[in-house]
CSV table of C-alpha atoms in Angstrom, one decimal:
chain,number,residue,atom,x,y,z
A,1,UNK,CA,12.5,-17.1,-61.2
A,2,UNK,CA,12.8,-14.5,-58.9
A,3,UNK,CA,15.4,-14.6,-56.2
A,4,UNK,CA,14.5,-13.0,-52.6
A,5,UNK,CA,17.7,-10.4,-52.2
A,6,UNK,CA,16.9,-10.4,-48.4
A,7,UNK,CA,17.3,-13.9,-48.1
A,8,UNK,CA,20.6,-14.1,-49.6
A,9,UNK,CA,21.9,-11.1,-47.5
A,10,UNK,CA,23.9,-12.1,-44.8
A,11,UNK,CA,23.3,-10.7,-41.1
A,12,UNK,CA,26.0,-8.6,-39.5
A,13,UNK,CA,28.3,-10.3,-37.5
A,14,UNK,CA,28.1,-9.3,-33.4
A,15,UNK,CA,32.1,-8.0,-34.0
A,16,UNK,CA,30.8,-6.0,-37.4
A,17,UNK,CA,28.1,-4.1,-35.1
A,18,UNK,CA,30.7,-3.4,-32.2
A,19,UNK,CA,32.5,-1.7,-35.5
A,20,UNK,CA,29.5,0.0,-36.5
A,21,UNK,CA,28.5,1.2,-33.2
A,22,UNK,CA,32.0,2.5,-32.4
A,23,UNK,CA,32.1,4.7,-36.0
A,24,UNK,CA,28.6,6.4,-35.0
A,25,UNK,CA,30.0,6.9,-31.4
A,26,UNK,CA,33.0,7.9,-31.5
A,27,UNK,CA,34.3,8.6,-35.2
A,28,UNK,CA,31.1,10.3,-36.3
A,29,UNK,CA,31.3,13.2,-33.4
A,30,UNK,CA,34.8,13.6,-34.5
A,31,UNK,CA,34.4,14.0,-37.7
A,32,UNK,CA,31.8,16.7,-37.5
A,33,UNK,CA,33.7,18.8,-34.9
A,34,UNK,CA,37.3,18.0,-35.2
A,35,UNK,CA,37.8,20.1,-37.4
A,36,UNK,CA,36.6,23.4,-35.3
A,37,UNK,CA,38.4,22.3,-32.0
A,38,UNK,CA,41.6,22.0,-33.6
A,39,UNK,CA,41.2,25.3,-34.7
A,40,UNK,CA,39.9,26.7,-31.4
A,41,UNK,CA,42.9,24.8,-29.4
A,42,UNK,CA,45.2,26.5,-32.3
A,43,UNK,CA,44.3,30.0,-31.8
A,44,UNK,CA,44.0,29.3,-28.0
A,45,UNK,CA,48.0,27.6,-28.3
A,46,UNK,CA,49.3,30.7,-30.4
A,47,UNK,CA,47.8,33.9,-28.5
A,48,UNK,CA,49.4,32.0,-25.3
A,49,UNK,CA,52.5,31.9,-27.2
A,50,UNK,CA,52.2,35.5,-27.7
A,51,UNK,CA,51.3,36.5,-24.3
A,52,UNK,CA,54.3,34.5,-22.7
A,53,UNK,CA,56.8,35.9,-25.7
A,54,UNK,CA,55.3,39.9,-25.7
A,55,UNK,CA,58.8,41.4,-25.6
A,56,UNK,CA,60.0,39.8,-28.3
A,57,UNK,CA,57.0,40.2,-30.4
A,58,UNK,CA,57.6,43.8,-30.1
A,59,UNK,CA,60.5,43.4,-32.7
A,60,UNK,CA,58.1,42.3,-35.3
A,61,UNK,CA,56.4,46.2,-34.3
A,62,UNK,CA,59.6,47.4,-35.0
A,63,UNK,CA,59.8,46.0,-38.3
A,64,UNK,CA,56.8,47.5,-39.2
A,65,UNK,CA,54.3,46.9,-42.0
A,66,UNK,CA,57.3,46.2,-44.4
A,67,UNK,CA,58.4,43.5,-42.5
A,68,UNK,CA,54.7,41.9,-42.6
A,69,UNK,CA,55.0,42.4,-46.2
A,70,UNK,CA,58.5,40.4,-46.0
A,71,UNK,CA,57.9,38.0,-43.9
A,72,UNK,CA,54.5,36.6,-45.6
A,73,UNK,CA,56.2,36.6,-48.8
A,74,UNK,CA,59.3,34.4,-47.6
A,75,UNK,CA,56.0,32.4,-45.5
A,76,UNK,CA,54.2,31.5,-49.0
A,77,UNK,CA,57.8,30.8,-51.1
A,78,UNK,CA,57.6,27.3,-49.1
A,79,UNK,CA,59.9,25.8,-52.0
A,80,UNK,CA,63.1,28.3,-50.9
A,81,UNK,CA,61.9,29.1,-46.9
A,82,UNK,CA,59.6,27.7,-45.0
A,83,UNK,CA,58.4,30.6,-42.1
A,84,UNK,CA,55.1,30.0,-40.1
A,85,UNK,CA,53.4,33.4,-41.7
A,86,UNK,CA,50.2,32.9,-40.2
A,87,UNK,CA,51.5,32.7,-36.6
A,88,UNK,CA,53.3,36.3,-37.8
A,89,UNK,CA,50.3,37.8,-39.0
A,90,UNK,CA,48.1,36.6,-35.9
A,91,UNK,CA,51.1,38.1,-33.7
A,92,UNK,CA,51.1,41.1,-35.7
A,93,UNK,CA,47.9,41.6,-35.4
A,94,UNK,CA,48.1,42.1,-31.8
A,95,UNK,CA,51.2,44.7,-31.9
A,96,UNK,CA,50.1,46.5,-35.1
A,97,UNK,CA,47.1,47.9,-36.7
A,98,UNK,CA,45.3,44.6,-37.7
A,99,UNK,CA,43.3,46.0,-40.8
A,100,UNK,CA,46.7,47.1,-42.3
A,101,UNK,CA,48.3,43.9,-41.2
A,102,UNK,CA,46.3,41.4,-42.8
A,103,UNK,CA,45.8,43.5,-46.3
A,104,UNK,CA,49.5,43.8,-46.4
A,105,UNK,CA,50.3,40.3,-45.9
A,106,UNK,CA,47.3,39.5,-48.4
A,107,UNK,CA,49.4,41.5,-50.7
A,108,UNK,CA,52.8,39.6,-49.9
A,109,UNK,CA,51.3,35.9,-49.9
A,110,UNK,CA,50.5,35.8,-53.5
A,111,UNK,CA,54.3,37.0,-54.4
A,112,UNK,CA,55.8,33.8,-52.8
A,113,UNK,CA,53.0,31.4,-54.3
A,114,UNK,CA,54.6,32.5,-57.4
A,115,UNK,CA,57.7,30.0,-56.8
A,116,UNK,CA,55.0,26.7,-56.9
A,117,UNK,CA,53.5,28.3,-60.4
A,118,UNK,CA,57.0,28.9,-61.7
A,119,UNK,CA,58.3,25.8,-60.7
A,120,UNK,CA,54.6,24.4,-62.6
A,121,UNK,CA,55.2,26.2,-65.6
A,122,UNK,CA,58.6,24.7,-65.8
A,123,UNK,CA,57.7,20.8,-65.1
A,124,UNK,CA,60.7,21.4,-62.6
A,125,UNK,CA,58.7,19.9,-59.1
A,126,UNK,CA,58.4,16.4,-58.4
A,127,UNK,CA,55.3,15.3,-56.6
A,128,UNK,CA,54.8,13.4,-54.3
A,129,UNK,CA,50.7,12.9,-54.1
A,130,UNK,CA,50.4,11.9,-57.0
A,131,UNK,CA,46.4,11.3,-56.0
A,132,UNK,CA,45.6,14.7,-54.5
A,133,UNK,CA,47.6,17.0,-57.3
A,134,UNK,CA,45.5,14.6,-59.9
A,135,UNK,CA,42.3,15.6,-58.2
A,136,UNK,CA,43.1,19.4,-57.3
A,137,UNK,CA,44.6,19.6,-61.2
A,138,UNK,CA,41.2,18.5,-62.5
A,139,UNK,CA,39.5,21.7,-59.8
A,140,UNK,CA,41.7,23.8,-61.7
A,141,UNK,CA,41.1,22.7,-65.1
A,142,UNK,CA,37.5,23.0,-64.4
A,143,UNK,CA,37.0,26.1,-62.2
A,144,UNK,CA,40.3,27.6,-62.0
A,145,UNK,CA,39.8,31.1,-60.5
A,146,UNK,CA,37.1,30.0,-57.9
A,147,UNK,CA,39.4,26.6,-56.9
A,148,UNK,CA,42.3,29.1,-56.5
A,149,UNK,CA,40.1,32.0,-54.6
A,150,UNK,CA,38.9,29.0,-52.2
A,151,UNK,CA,42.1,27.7,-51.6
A,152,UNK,CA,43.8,30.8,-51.0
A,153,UNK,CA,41.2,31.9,-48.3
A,154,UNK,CA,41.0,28.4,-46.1
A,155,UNK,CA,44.0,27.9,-44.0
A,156,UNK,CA,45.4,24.3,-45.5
A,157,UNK,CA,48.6,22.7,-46.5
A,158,UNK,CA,47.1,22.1,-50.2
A,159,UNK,CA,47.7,25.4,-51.6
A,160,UNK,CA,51.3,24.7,-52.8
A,161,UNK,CA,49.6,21.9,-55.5
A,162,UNK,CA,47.2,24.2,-56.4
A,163,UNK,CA,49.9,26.8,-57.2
A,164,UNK,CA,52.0,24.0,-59.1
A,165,UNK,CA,48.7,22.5,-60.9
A,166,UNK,CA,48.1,26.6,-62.2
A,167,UNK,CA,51.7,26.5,-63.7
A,168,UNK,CA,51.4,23.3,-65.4
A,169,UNK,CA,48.2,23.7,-66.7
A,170,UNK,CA,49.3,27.5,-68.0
A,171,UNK,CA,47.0,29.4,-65.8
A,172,UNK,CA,46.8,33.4,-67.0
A,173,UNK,CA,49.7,34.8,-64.5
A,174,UNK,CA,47.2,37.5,-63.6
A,175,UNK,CA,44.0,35.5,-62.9
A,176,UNK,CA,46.3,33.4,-60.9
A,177,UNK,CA,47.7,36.5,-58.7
A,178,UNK,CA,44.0,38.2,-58.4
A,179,UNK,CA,42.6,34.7,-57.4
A,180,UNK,CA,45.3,34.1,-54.8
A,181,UNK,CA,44.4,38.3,-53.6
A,182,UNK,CA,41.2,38.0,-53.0
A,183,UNK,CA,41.4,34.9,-51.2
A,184,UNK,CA,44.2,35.6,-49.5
A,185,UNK,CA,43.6,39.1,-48.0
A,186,UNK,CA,40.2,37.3,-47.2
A,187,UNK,CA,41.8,34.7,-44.7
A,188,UNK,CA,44.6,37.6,-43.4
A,189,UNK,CA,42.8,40.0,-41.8
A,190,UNK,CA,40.3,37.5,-40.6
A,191,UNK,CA,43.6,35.9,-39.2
A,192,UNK,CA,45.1,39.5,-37.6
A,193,UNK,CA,41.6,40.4,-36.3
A,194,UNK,CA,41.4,37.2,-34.4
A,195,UNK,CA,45.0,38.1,-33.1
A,196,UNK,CA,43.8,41.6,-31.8
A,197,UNK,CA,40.6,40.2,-30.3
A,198,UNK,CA,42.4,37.0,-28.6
A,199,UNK,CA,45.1,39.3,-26.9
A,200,UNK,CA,42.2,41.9,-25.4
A,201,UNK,CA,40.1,39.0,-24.3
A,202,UNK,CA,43.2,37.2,-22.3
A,203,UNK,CA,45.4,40.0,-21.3
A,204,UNK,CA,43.2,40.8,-18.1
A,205,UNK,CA,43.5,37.3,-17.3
A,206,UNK,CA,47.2,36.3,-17.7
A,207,UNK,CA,48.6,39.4,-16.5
């Protein structure tokens, strides 16, 4: 005998459709643009930042290109130093030329991701997601170069377990640099070309 599934199936209760209603209101227009105003109020925070610190940016011109170099190496080496890099290379962008800026910290980023695929290689990192290296480990095991090229080119905070997740899993040393390159260079001058453009399009207004 056949049972009537839409007789069995309970009607939602009035405080389950408040719940509904509230996640396509609310939750489901965050979700699809949160993302994009964060970064918009970001790059808005930072070229303010920049403007009302310009003096003192003019010590990273100073430094020069080898101090771009330094600085997103020491940025990347999270394990030994944590340094905002990206912030340096958006500020650079505005002092300095921001073509050469962003391929020379492309250059420098993949050095000091090296310290999360050594530390891999040696089983010497504890981690703490469990979950999320699991699931980026099992990226890398099946489309290493591409999960690394991706990784390297979105600003995120994952990148460190996909460095880690390379060393463990023995990742060719060279794929691993190239990958982190390409992506890398990719998100930097995007990164000092948005810091050029920001500073031209707010200078007029901010004095």
């Amino acid at each position: 005998m056949k049972t009537d599934s839409s007789s069995t199936s309970s009607p939602l209760s009035t405080t389950e459709r408040a719940k509904l209603a509230l996640k396509r209101t609310v939750f489901a227009p965050w979700r699809k643009y949160g993302a994009s105003l964060m970064a918009v109020l970001f790059a808005i925070a930072i070229t303010v930042a920049i403007l009302a610190f310009r003096q003192q940016l003019r010590a990273l011109a100073g430094l020069g290109y080898l101090g771009v170099f330094l600085i997103s190496i020491l940025g990347n080496a999270t394990i030994i130093l944590p340094v905002p890099s990206l912030a340096l290379v958006f500020a650079g962008g505005s002092v300095l030329n921001p073509l050469l800026v962003g391929v020379i910290a492309g250059l420098g980023e993949p050095l000091g991701e090296l310290t999360g695929y050594v530390a891999g290689y040696g089983g010497s990192v504890a981690i703490e997601d469990g979950a999320r290296f699991e699931r980026i480990k099992r990226w890398m095991e099946r489309r290493g170069f591409l999960t690394l090229f991706v990784l390297s080119a979105i600003p995120n905070p994952v990148f460190d377990l996909a460095g880690i997740a390379a060393g463990v899993l023995r990742f060719p040393i060279t794929k691993f640099l190239v990958a982190c390159w390409l992506g890398k260079t990719l998100k930097t001058v995007t990164i000092a070309y948005l810091g050029s453009l920001s500073i031209e399009l707010l200078s007029p207004w901010l004095g």
